[in-house]
PDB file of C-alpha atoms in Angstrom:
ATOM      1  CA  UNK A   1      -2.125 -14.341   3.147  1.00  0.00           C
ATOM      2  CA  UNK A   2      -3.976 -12.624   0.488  1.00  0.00           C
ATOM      3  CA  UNK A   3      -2.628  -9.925  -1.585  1.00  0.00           C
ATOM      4  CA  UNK A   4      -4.652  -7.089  -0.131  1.00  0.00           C
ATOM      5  CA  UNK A   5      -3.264  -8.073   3.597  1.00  0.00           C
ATOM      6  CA  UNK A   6       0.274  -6.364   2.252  1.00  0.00           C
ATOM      7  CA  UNK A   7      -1.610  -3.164   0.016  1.00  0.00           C
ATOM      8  CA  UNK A   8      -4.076  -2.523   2.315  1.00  0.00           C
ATOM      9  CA  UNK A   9      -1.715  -0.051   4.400  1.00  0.00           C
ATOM     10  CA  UNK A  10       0.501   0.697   1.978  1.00  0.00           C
ATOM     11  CA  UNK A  11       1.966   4.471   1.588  1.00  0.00           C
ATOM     12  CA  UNK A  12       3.995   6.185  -1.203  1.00  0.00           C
ATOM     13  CA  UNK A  13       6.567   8.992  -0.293  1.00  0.00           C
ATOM     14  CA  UNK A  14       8.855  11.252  -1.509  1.00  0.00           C
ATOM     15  CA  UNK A  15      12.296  11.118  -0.322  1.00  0.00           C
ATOM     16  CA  UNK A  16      13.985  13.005  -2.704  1.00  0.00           C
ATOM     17  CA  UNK A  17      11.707  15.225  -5.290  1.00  0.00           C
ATOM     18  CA  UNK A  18      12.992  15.657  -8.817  1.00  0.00           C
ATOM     19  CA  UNK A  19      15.466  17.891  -8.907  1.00  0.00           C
ATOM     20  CA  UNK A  20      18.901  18.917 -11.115  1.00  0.00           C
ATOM     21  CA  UNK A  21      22.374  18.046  -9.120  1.00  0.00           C
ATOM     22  CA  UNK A  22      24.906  19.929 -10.089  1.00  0.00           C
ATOM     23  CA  UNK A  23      28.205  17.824 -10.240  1.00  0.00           C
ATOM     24  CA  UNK A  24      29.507  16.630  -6.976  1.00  0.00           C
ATOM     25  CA  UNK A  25      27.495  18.766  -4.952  1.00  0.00           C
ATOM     26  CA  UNK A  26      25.709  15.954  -3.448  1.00  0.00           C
ATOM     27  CA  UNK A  27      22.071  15.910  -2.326  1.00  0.00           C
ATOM     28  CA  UNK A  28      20.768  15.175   1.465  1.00  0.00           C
ATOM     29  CA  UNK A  29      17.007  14.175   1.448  1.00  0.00           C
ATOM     30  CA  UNK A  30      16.829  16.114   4.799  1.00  0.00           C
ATOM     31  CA  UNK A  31      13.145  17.132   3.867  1.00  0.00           C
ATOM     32  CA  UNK A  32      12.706  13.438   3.077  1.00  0.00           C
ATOM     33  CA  UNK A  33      12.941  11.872   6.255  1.00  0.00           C
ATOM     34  CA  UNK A  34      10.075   9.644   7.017  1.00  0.00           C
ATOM     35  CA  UNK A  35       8.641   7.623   9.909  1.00  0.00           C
ATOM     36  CA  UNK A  36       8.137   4.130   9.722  1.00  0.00           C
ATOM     37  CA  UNK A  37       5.983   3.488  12.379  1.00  0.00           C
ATOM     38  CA  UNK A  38       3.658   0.810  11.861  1.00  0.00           C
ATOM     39  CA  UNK A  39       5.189  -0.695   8.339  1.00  0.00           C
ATOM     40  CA  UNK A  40       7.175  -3.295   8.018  1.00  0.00           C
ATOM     41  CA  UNK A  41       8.900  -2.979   4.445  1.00  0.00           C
ATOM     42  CA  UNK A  42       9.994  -0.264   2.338  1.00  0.00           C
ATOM     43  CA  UNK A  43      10.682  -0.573  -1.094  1.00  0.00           C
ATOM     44  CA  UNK A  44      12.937   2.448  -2.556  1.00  0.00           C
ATOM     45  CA  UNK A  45      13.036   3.457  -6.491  1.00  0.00           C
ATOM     46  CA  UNK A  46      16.260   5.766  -7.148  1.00  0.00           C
ATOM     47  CA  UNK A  47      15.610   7.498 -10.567  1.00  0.00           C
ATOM     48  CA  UNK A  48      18.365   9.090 -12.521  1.00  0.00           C
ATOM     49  CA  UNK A  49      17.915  11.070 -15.694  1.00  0.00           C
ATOM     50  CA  UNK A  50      20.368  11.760 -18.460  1.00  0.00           C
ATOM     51  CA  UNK A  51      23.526  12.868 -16.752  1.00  0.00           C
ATOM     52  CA  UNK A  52      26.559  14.306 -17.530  1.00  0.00           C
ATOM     53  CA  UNK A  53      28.640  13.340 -14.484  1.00  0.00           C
ATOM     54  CA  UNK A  54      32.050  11.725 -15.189  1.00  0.00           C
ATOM     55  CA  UNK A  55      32.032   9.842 -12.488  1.00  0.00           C
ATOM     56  CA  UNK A  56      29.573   7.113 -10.547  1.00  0.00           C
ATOM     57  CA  UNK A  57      26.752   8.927  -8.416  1.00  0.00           C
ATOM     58  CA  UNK A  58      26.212   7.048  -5.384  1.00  0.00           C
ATOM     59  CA  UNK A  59      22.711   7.276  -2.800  1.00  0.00           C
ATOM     60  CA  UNK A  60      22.858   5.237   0.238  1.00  0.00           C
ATOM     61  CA  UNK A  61      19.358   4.821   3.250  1.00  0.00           C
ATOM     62  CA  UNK A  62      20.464   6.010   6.206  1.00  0.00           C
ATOM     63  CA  UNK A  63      18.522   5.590   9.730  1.00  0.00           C
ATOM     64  CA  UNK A  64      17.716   7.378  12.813  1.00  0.00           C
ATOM     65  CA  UNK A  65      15.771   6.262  16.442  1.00  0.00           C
ATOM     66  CA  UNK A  66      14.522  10.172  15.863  1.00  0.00           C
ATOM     67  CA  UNK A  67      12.831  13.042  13.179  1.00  0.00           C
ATOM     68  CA  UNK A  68      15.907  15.389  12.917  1.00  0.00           C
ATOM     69  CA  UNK A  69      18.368  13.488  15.098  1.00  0.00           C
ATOM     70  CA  UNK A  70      21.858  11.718  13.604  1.00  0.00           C
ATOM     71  CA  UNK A  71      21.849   9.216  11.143  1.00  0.00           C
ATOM     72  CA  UNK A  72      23.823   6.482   9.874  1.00  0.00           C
ATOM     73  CA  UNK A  73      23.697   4.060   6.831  1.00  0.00           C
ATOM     74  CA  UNK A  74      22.098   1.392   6.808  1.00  0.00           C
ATOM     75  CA  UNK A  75      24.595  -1.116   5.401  1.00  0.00           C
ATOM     76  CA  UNK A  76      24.255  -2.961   1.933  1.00  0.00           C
ATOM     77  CA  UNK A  77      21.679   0.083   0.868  1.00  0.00           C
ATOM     78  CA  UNK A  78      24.279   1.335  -1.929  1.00  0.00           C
ATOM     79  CA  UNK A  79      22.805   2.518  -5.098  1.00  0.00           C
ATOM     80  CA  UNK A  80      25.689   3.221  -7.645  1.00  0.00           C
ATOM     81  CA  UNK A  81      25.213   5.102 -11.338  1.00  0.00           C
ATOM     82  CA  UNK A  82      27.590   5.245 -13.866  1.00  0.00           C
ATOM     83  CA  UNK A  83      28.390   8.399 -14.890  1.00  0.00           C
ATOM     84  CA  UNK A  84      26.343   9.582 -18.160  1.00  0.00           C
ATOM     85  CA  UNK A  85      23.957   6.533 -17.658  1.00  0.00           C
ATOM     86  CA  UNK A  86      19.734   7.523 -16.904  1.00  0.00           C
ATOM     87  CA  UNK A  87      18.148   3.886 -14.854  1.00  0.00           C
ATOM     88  CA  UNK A  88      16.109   3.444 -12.058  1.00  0.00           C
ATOM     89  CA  UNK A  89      17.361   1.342  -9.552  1.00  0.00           C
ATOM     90  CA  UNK A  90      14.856  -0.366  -6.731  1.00  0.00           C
ATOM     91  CA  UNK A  91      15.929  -1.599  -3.423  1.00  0.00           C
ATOM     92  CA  UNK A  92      14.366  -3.417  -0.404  1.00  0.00           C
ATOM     93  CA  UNK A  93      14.258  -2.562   3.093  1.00  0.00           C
ATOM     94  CA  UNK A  94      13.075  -5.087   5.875  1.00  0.00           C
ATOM     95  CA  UNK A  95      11.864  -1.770   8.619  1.00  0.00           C
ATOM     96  CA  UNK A  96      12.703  -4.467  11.536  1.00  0.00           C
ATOM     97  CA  UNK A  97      16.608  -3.984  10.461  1.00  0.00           C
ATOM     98  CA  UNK A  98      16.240  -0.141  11.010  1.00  0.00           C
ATOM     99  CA  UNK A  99      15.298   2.398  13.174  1.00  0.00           C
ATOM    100  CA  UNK A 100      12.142   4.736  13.120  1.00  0.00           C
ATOM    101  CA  UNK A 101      13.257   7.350  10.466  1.00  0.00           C
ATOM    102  CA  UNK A 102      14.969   6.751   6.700  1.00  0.00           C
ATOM    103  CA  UNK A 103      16.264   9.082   4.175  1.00  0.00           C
ATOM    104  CA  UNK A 104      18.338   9.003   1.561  1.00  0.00           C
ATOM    105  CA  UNK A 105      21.636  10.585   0.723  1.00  0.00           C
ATOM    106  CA  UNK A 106      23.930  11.065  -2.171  1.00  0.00           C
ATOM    107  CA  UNK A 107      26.453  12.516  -3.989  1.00  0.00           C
ATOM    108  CA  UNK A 108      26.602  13.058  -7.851  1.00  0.00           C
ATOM    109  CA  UNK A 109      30.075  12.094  -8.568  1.00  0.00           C
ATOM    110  CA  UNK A 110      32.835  13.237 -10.978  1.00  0.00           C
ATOM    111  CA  UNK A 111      32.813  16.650 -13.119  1.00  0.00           C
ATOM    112  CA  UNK A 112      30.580  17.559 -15.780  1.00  0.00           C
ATOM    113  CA  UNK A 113      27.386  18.987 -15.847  1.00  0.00           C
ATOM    114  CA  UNK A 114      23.750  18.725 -13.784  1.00  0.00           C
ATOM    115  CA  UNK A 115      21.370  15.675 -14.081  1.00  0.00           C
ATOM    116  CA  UNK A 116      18.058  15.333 -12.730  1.00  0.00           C
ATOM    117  CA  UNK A 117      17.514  12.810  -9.956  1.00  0.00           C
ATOM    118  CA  UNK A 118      14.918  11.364  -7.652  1.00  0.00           C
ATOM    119  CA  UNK A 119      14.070   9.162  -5.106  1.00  0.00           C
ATOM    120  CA  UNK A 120      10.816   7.324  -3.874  1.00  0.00           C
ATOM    121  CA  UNK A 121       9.476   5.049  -1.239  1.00  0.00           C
ATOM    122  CA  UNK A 122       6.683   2.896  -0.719  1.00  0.00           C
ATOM    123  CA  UNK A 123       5.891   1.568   2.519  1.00  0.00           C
ATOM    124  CA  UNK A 124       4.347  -1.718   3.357  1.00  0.00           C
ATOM    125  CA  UNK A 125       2.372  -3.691   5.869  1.00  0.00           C
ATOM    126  CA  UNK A 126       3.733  -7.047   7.603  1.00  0.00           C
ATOM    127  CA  UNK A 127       4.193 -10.379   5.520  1.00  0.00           C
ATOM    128  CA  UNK A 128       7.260 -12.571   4.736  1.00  0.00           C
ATOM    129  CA  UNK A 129      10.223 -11.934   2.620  1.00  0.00           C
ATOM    130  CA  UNK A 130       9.655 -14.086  -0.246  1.00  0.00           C
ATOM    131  CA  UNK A 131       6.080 -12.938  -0.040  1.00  0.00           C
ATOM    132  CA  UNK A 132       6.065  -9.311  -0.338  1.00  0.00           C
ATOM    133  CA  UNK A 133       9.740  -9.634  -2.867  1.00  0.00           C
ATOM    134  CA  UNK A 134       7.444 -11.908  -5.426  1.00  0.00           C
ATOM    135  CA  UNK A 135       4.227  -9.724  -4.551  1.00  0.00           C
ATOM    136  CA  UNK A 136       5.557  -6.678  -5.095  1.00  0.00           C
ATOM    137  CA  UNK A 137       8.999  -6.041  -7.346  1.00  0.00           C
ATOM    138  CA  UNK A 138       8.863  -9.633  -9.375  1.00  0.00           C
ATOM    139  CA  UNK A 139      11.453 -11.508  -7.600  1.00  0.00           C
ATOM    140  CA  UNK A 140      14.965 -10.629  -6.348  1.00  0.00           C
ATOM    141  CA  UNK A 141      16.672 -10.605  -9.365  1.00  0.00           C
ATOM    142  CA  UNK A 142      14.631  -7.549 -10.209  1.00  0.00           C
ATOM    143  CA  UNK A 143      16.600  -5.411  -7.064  1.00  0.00           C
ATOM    144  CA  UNK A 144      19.632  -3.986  -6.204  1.00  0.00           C
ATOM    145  CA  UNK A 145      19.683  -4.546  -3.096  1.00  0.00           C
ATOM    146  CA  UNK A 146      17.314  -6.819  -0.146  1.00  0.00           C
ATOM    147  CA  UNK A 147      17.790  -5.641   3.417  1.00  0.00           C
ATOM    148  CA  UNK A 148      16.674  -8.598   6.091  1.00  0.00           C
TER     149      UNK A 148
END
């Protein structure tokens, strides 16, 4: 399969746009829900800036058959922050594990002040597992988490 079979389709998104959290007040990519129809991988970047929370700030993917309807995470799609840490965490997400719609939701843990965070997607065409993991993120010791 050459290299251009898995870009040829691909799609970035927004999930979550850059925004300051204010502590524990959590954060629900509502406006980020996006349909998956037709793509068979997404690959999530969760971006935290220079925080002051005192405690871990957690995002999880959660799933939905339907735009607006109830959702439910999608297990083993934990991203976890220390408190006063800035990363970027990437995860994984085989679309045939899930249903039609994804977002992601989180909560900014602890006390202390605001920190900016974000979250982005990019959706992929059909290929393997080993494929599109060494095609597109470097190998699976560069992720936090692989959902297959």
């Amino acid at each position: 399969m050459a290299a251009s079979d898995f870009f040829s389709s691909a799609r970035h998104v927004q999930l979550f746009p850059p925004t300051s959290v204010v502590k524990a007040a959590g954060f629900n990519a509502a406006a980020g829900e996006i349909d998956t129809l037709g793509f068979s991988w997404l690959r999530i970047v969760f971006v935290i800036g220079t925080n002051g929370y005192s405690a871990n700030t957690v995002a999880v993917v959660q799933t939905s058959p339907t735009e607006g309807g109830t959702f439910t995470t999608v297990g083993g799609t934990t991203f976890t922050v220390e408190g006063g840490v800035s990363t970027a965490l990437t995860g994984l997400v085989d679309l045939g594990q899930t249903d039609r719609w994804l977002k992601v939701r989180g909560t900014a843990g602890g006390t202390g002040t605001s920190g900016v965070i974000a979250v982005y997607g990019e959706l992929y065409g059909p290929g393997s597992t080993t494929d599109y993991i060494n095609r597109t993120v470097g190998g699976a010791d560069e992720l936090e988490f692989v959902v297959s």
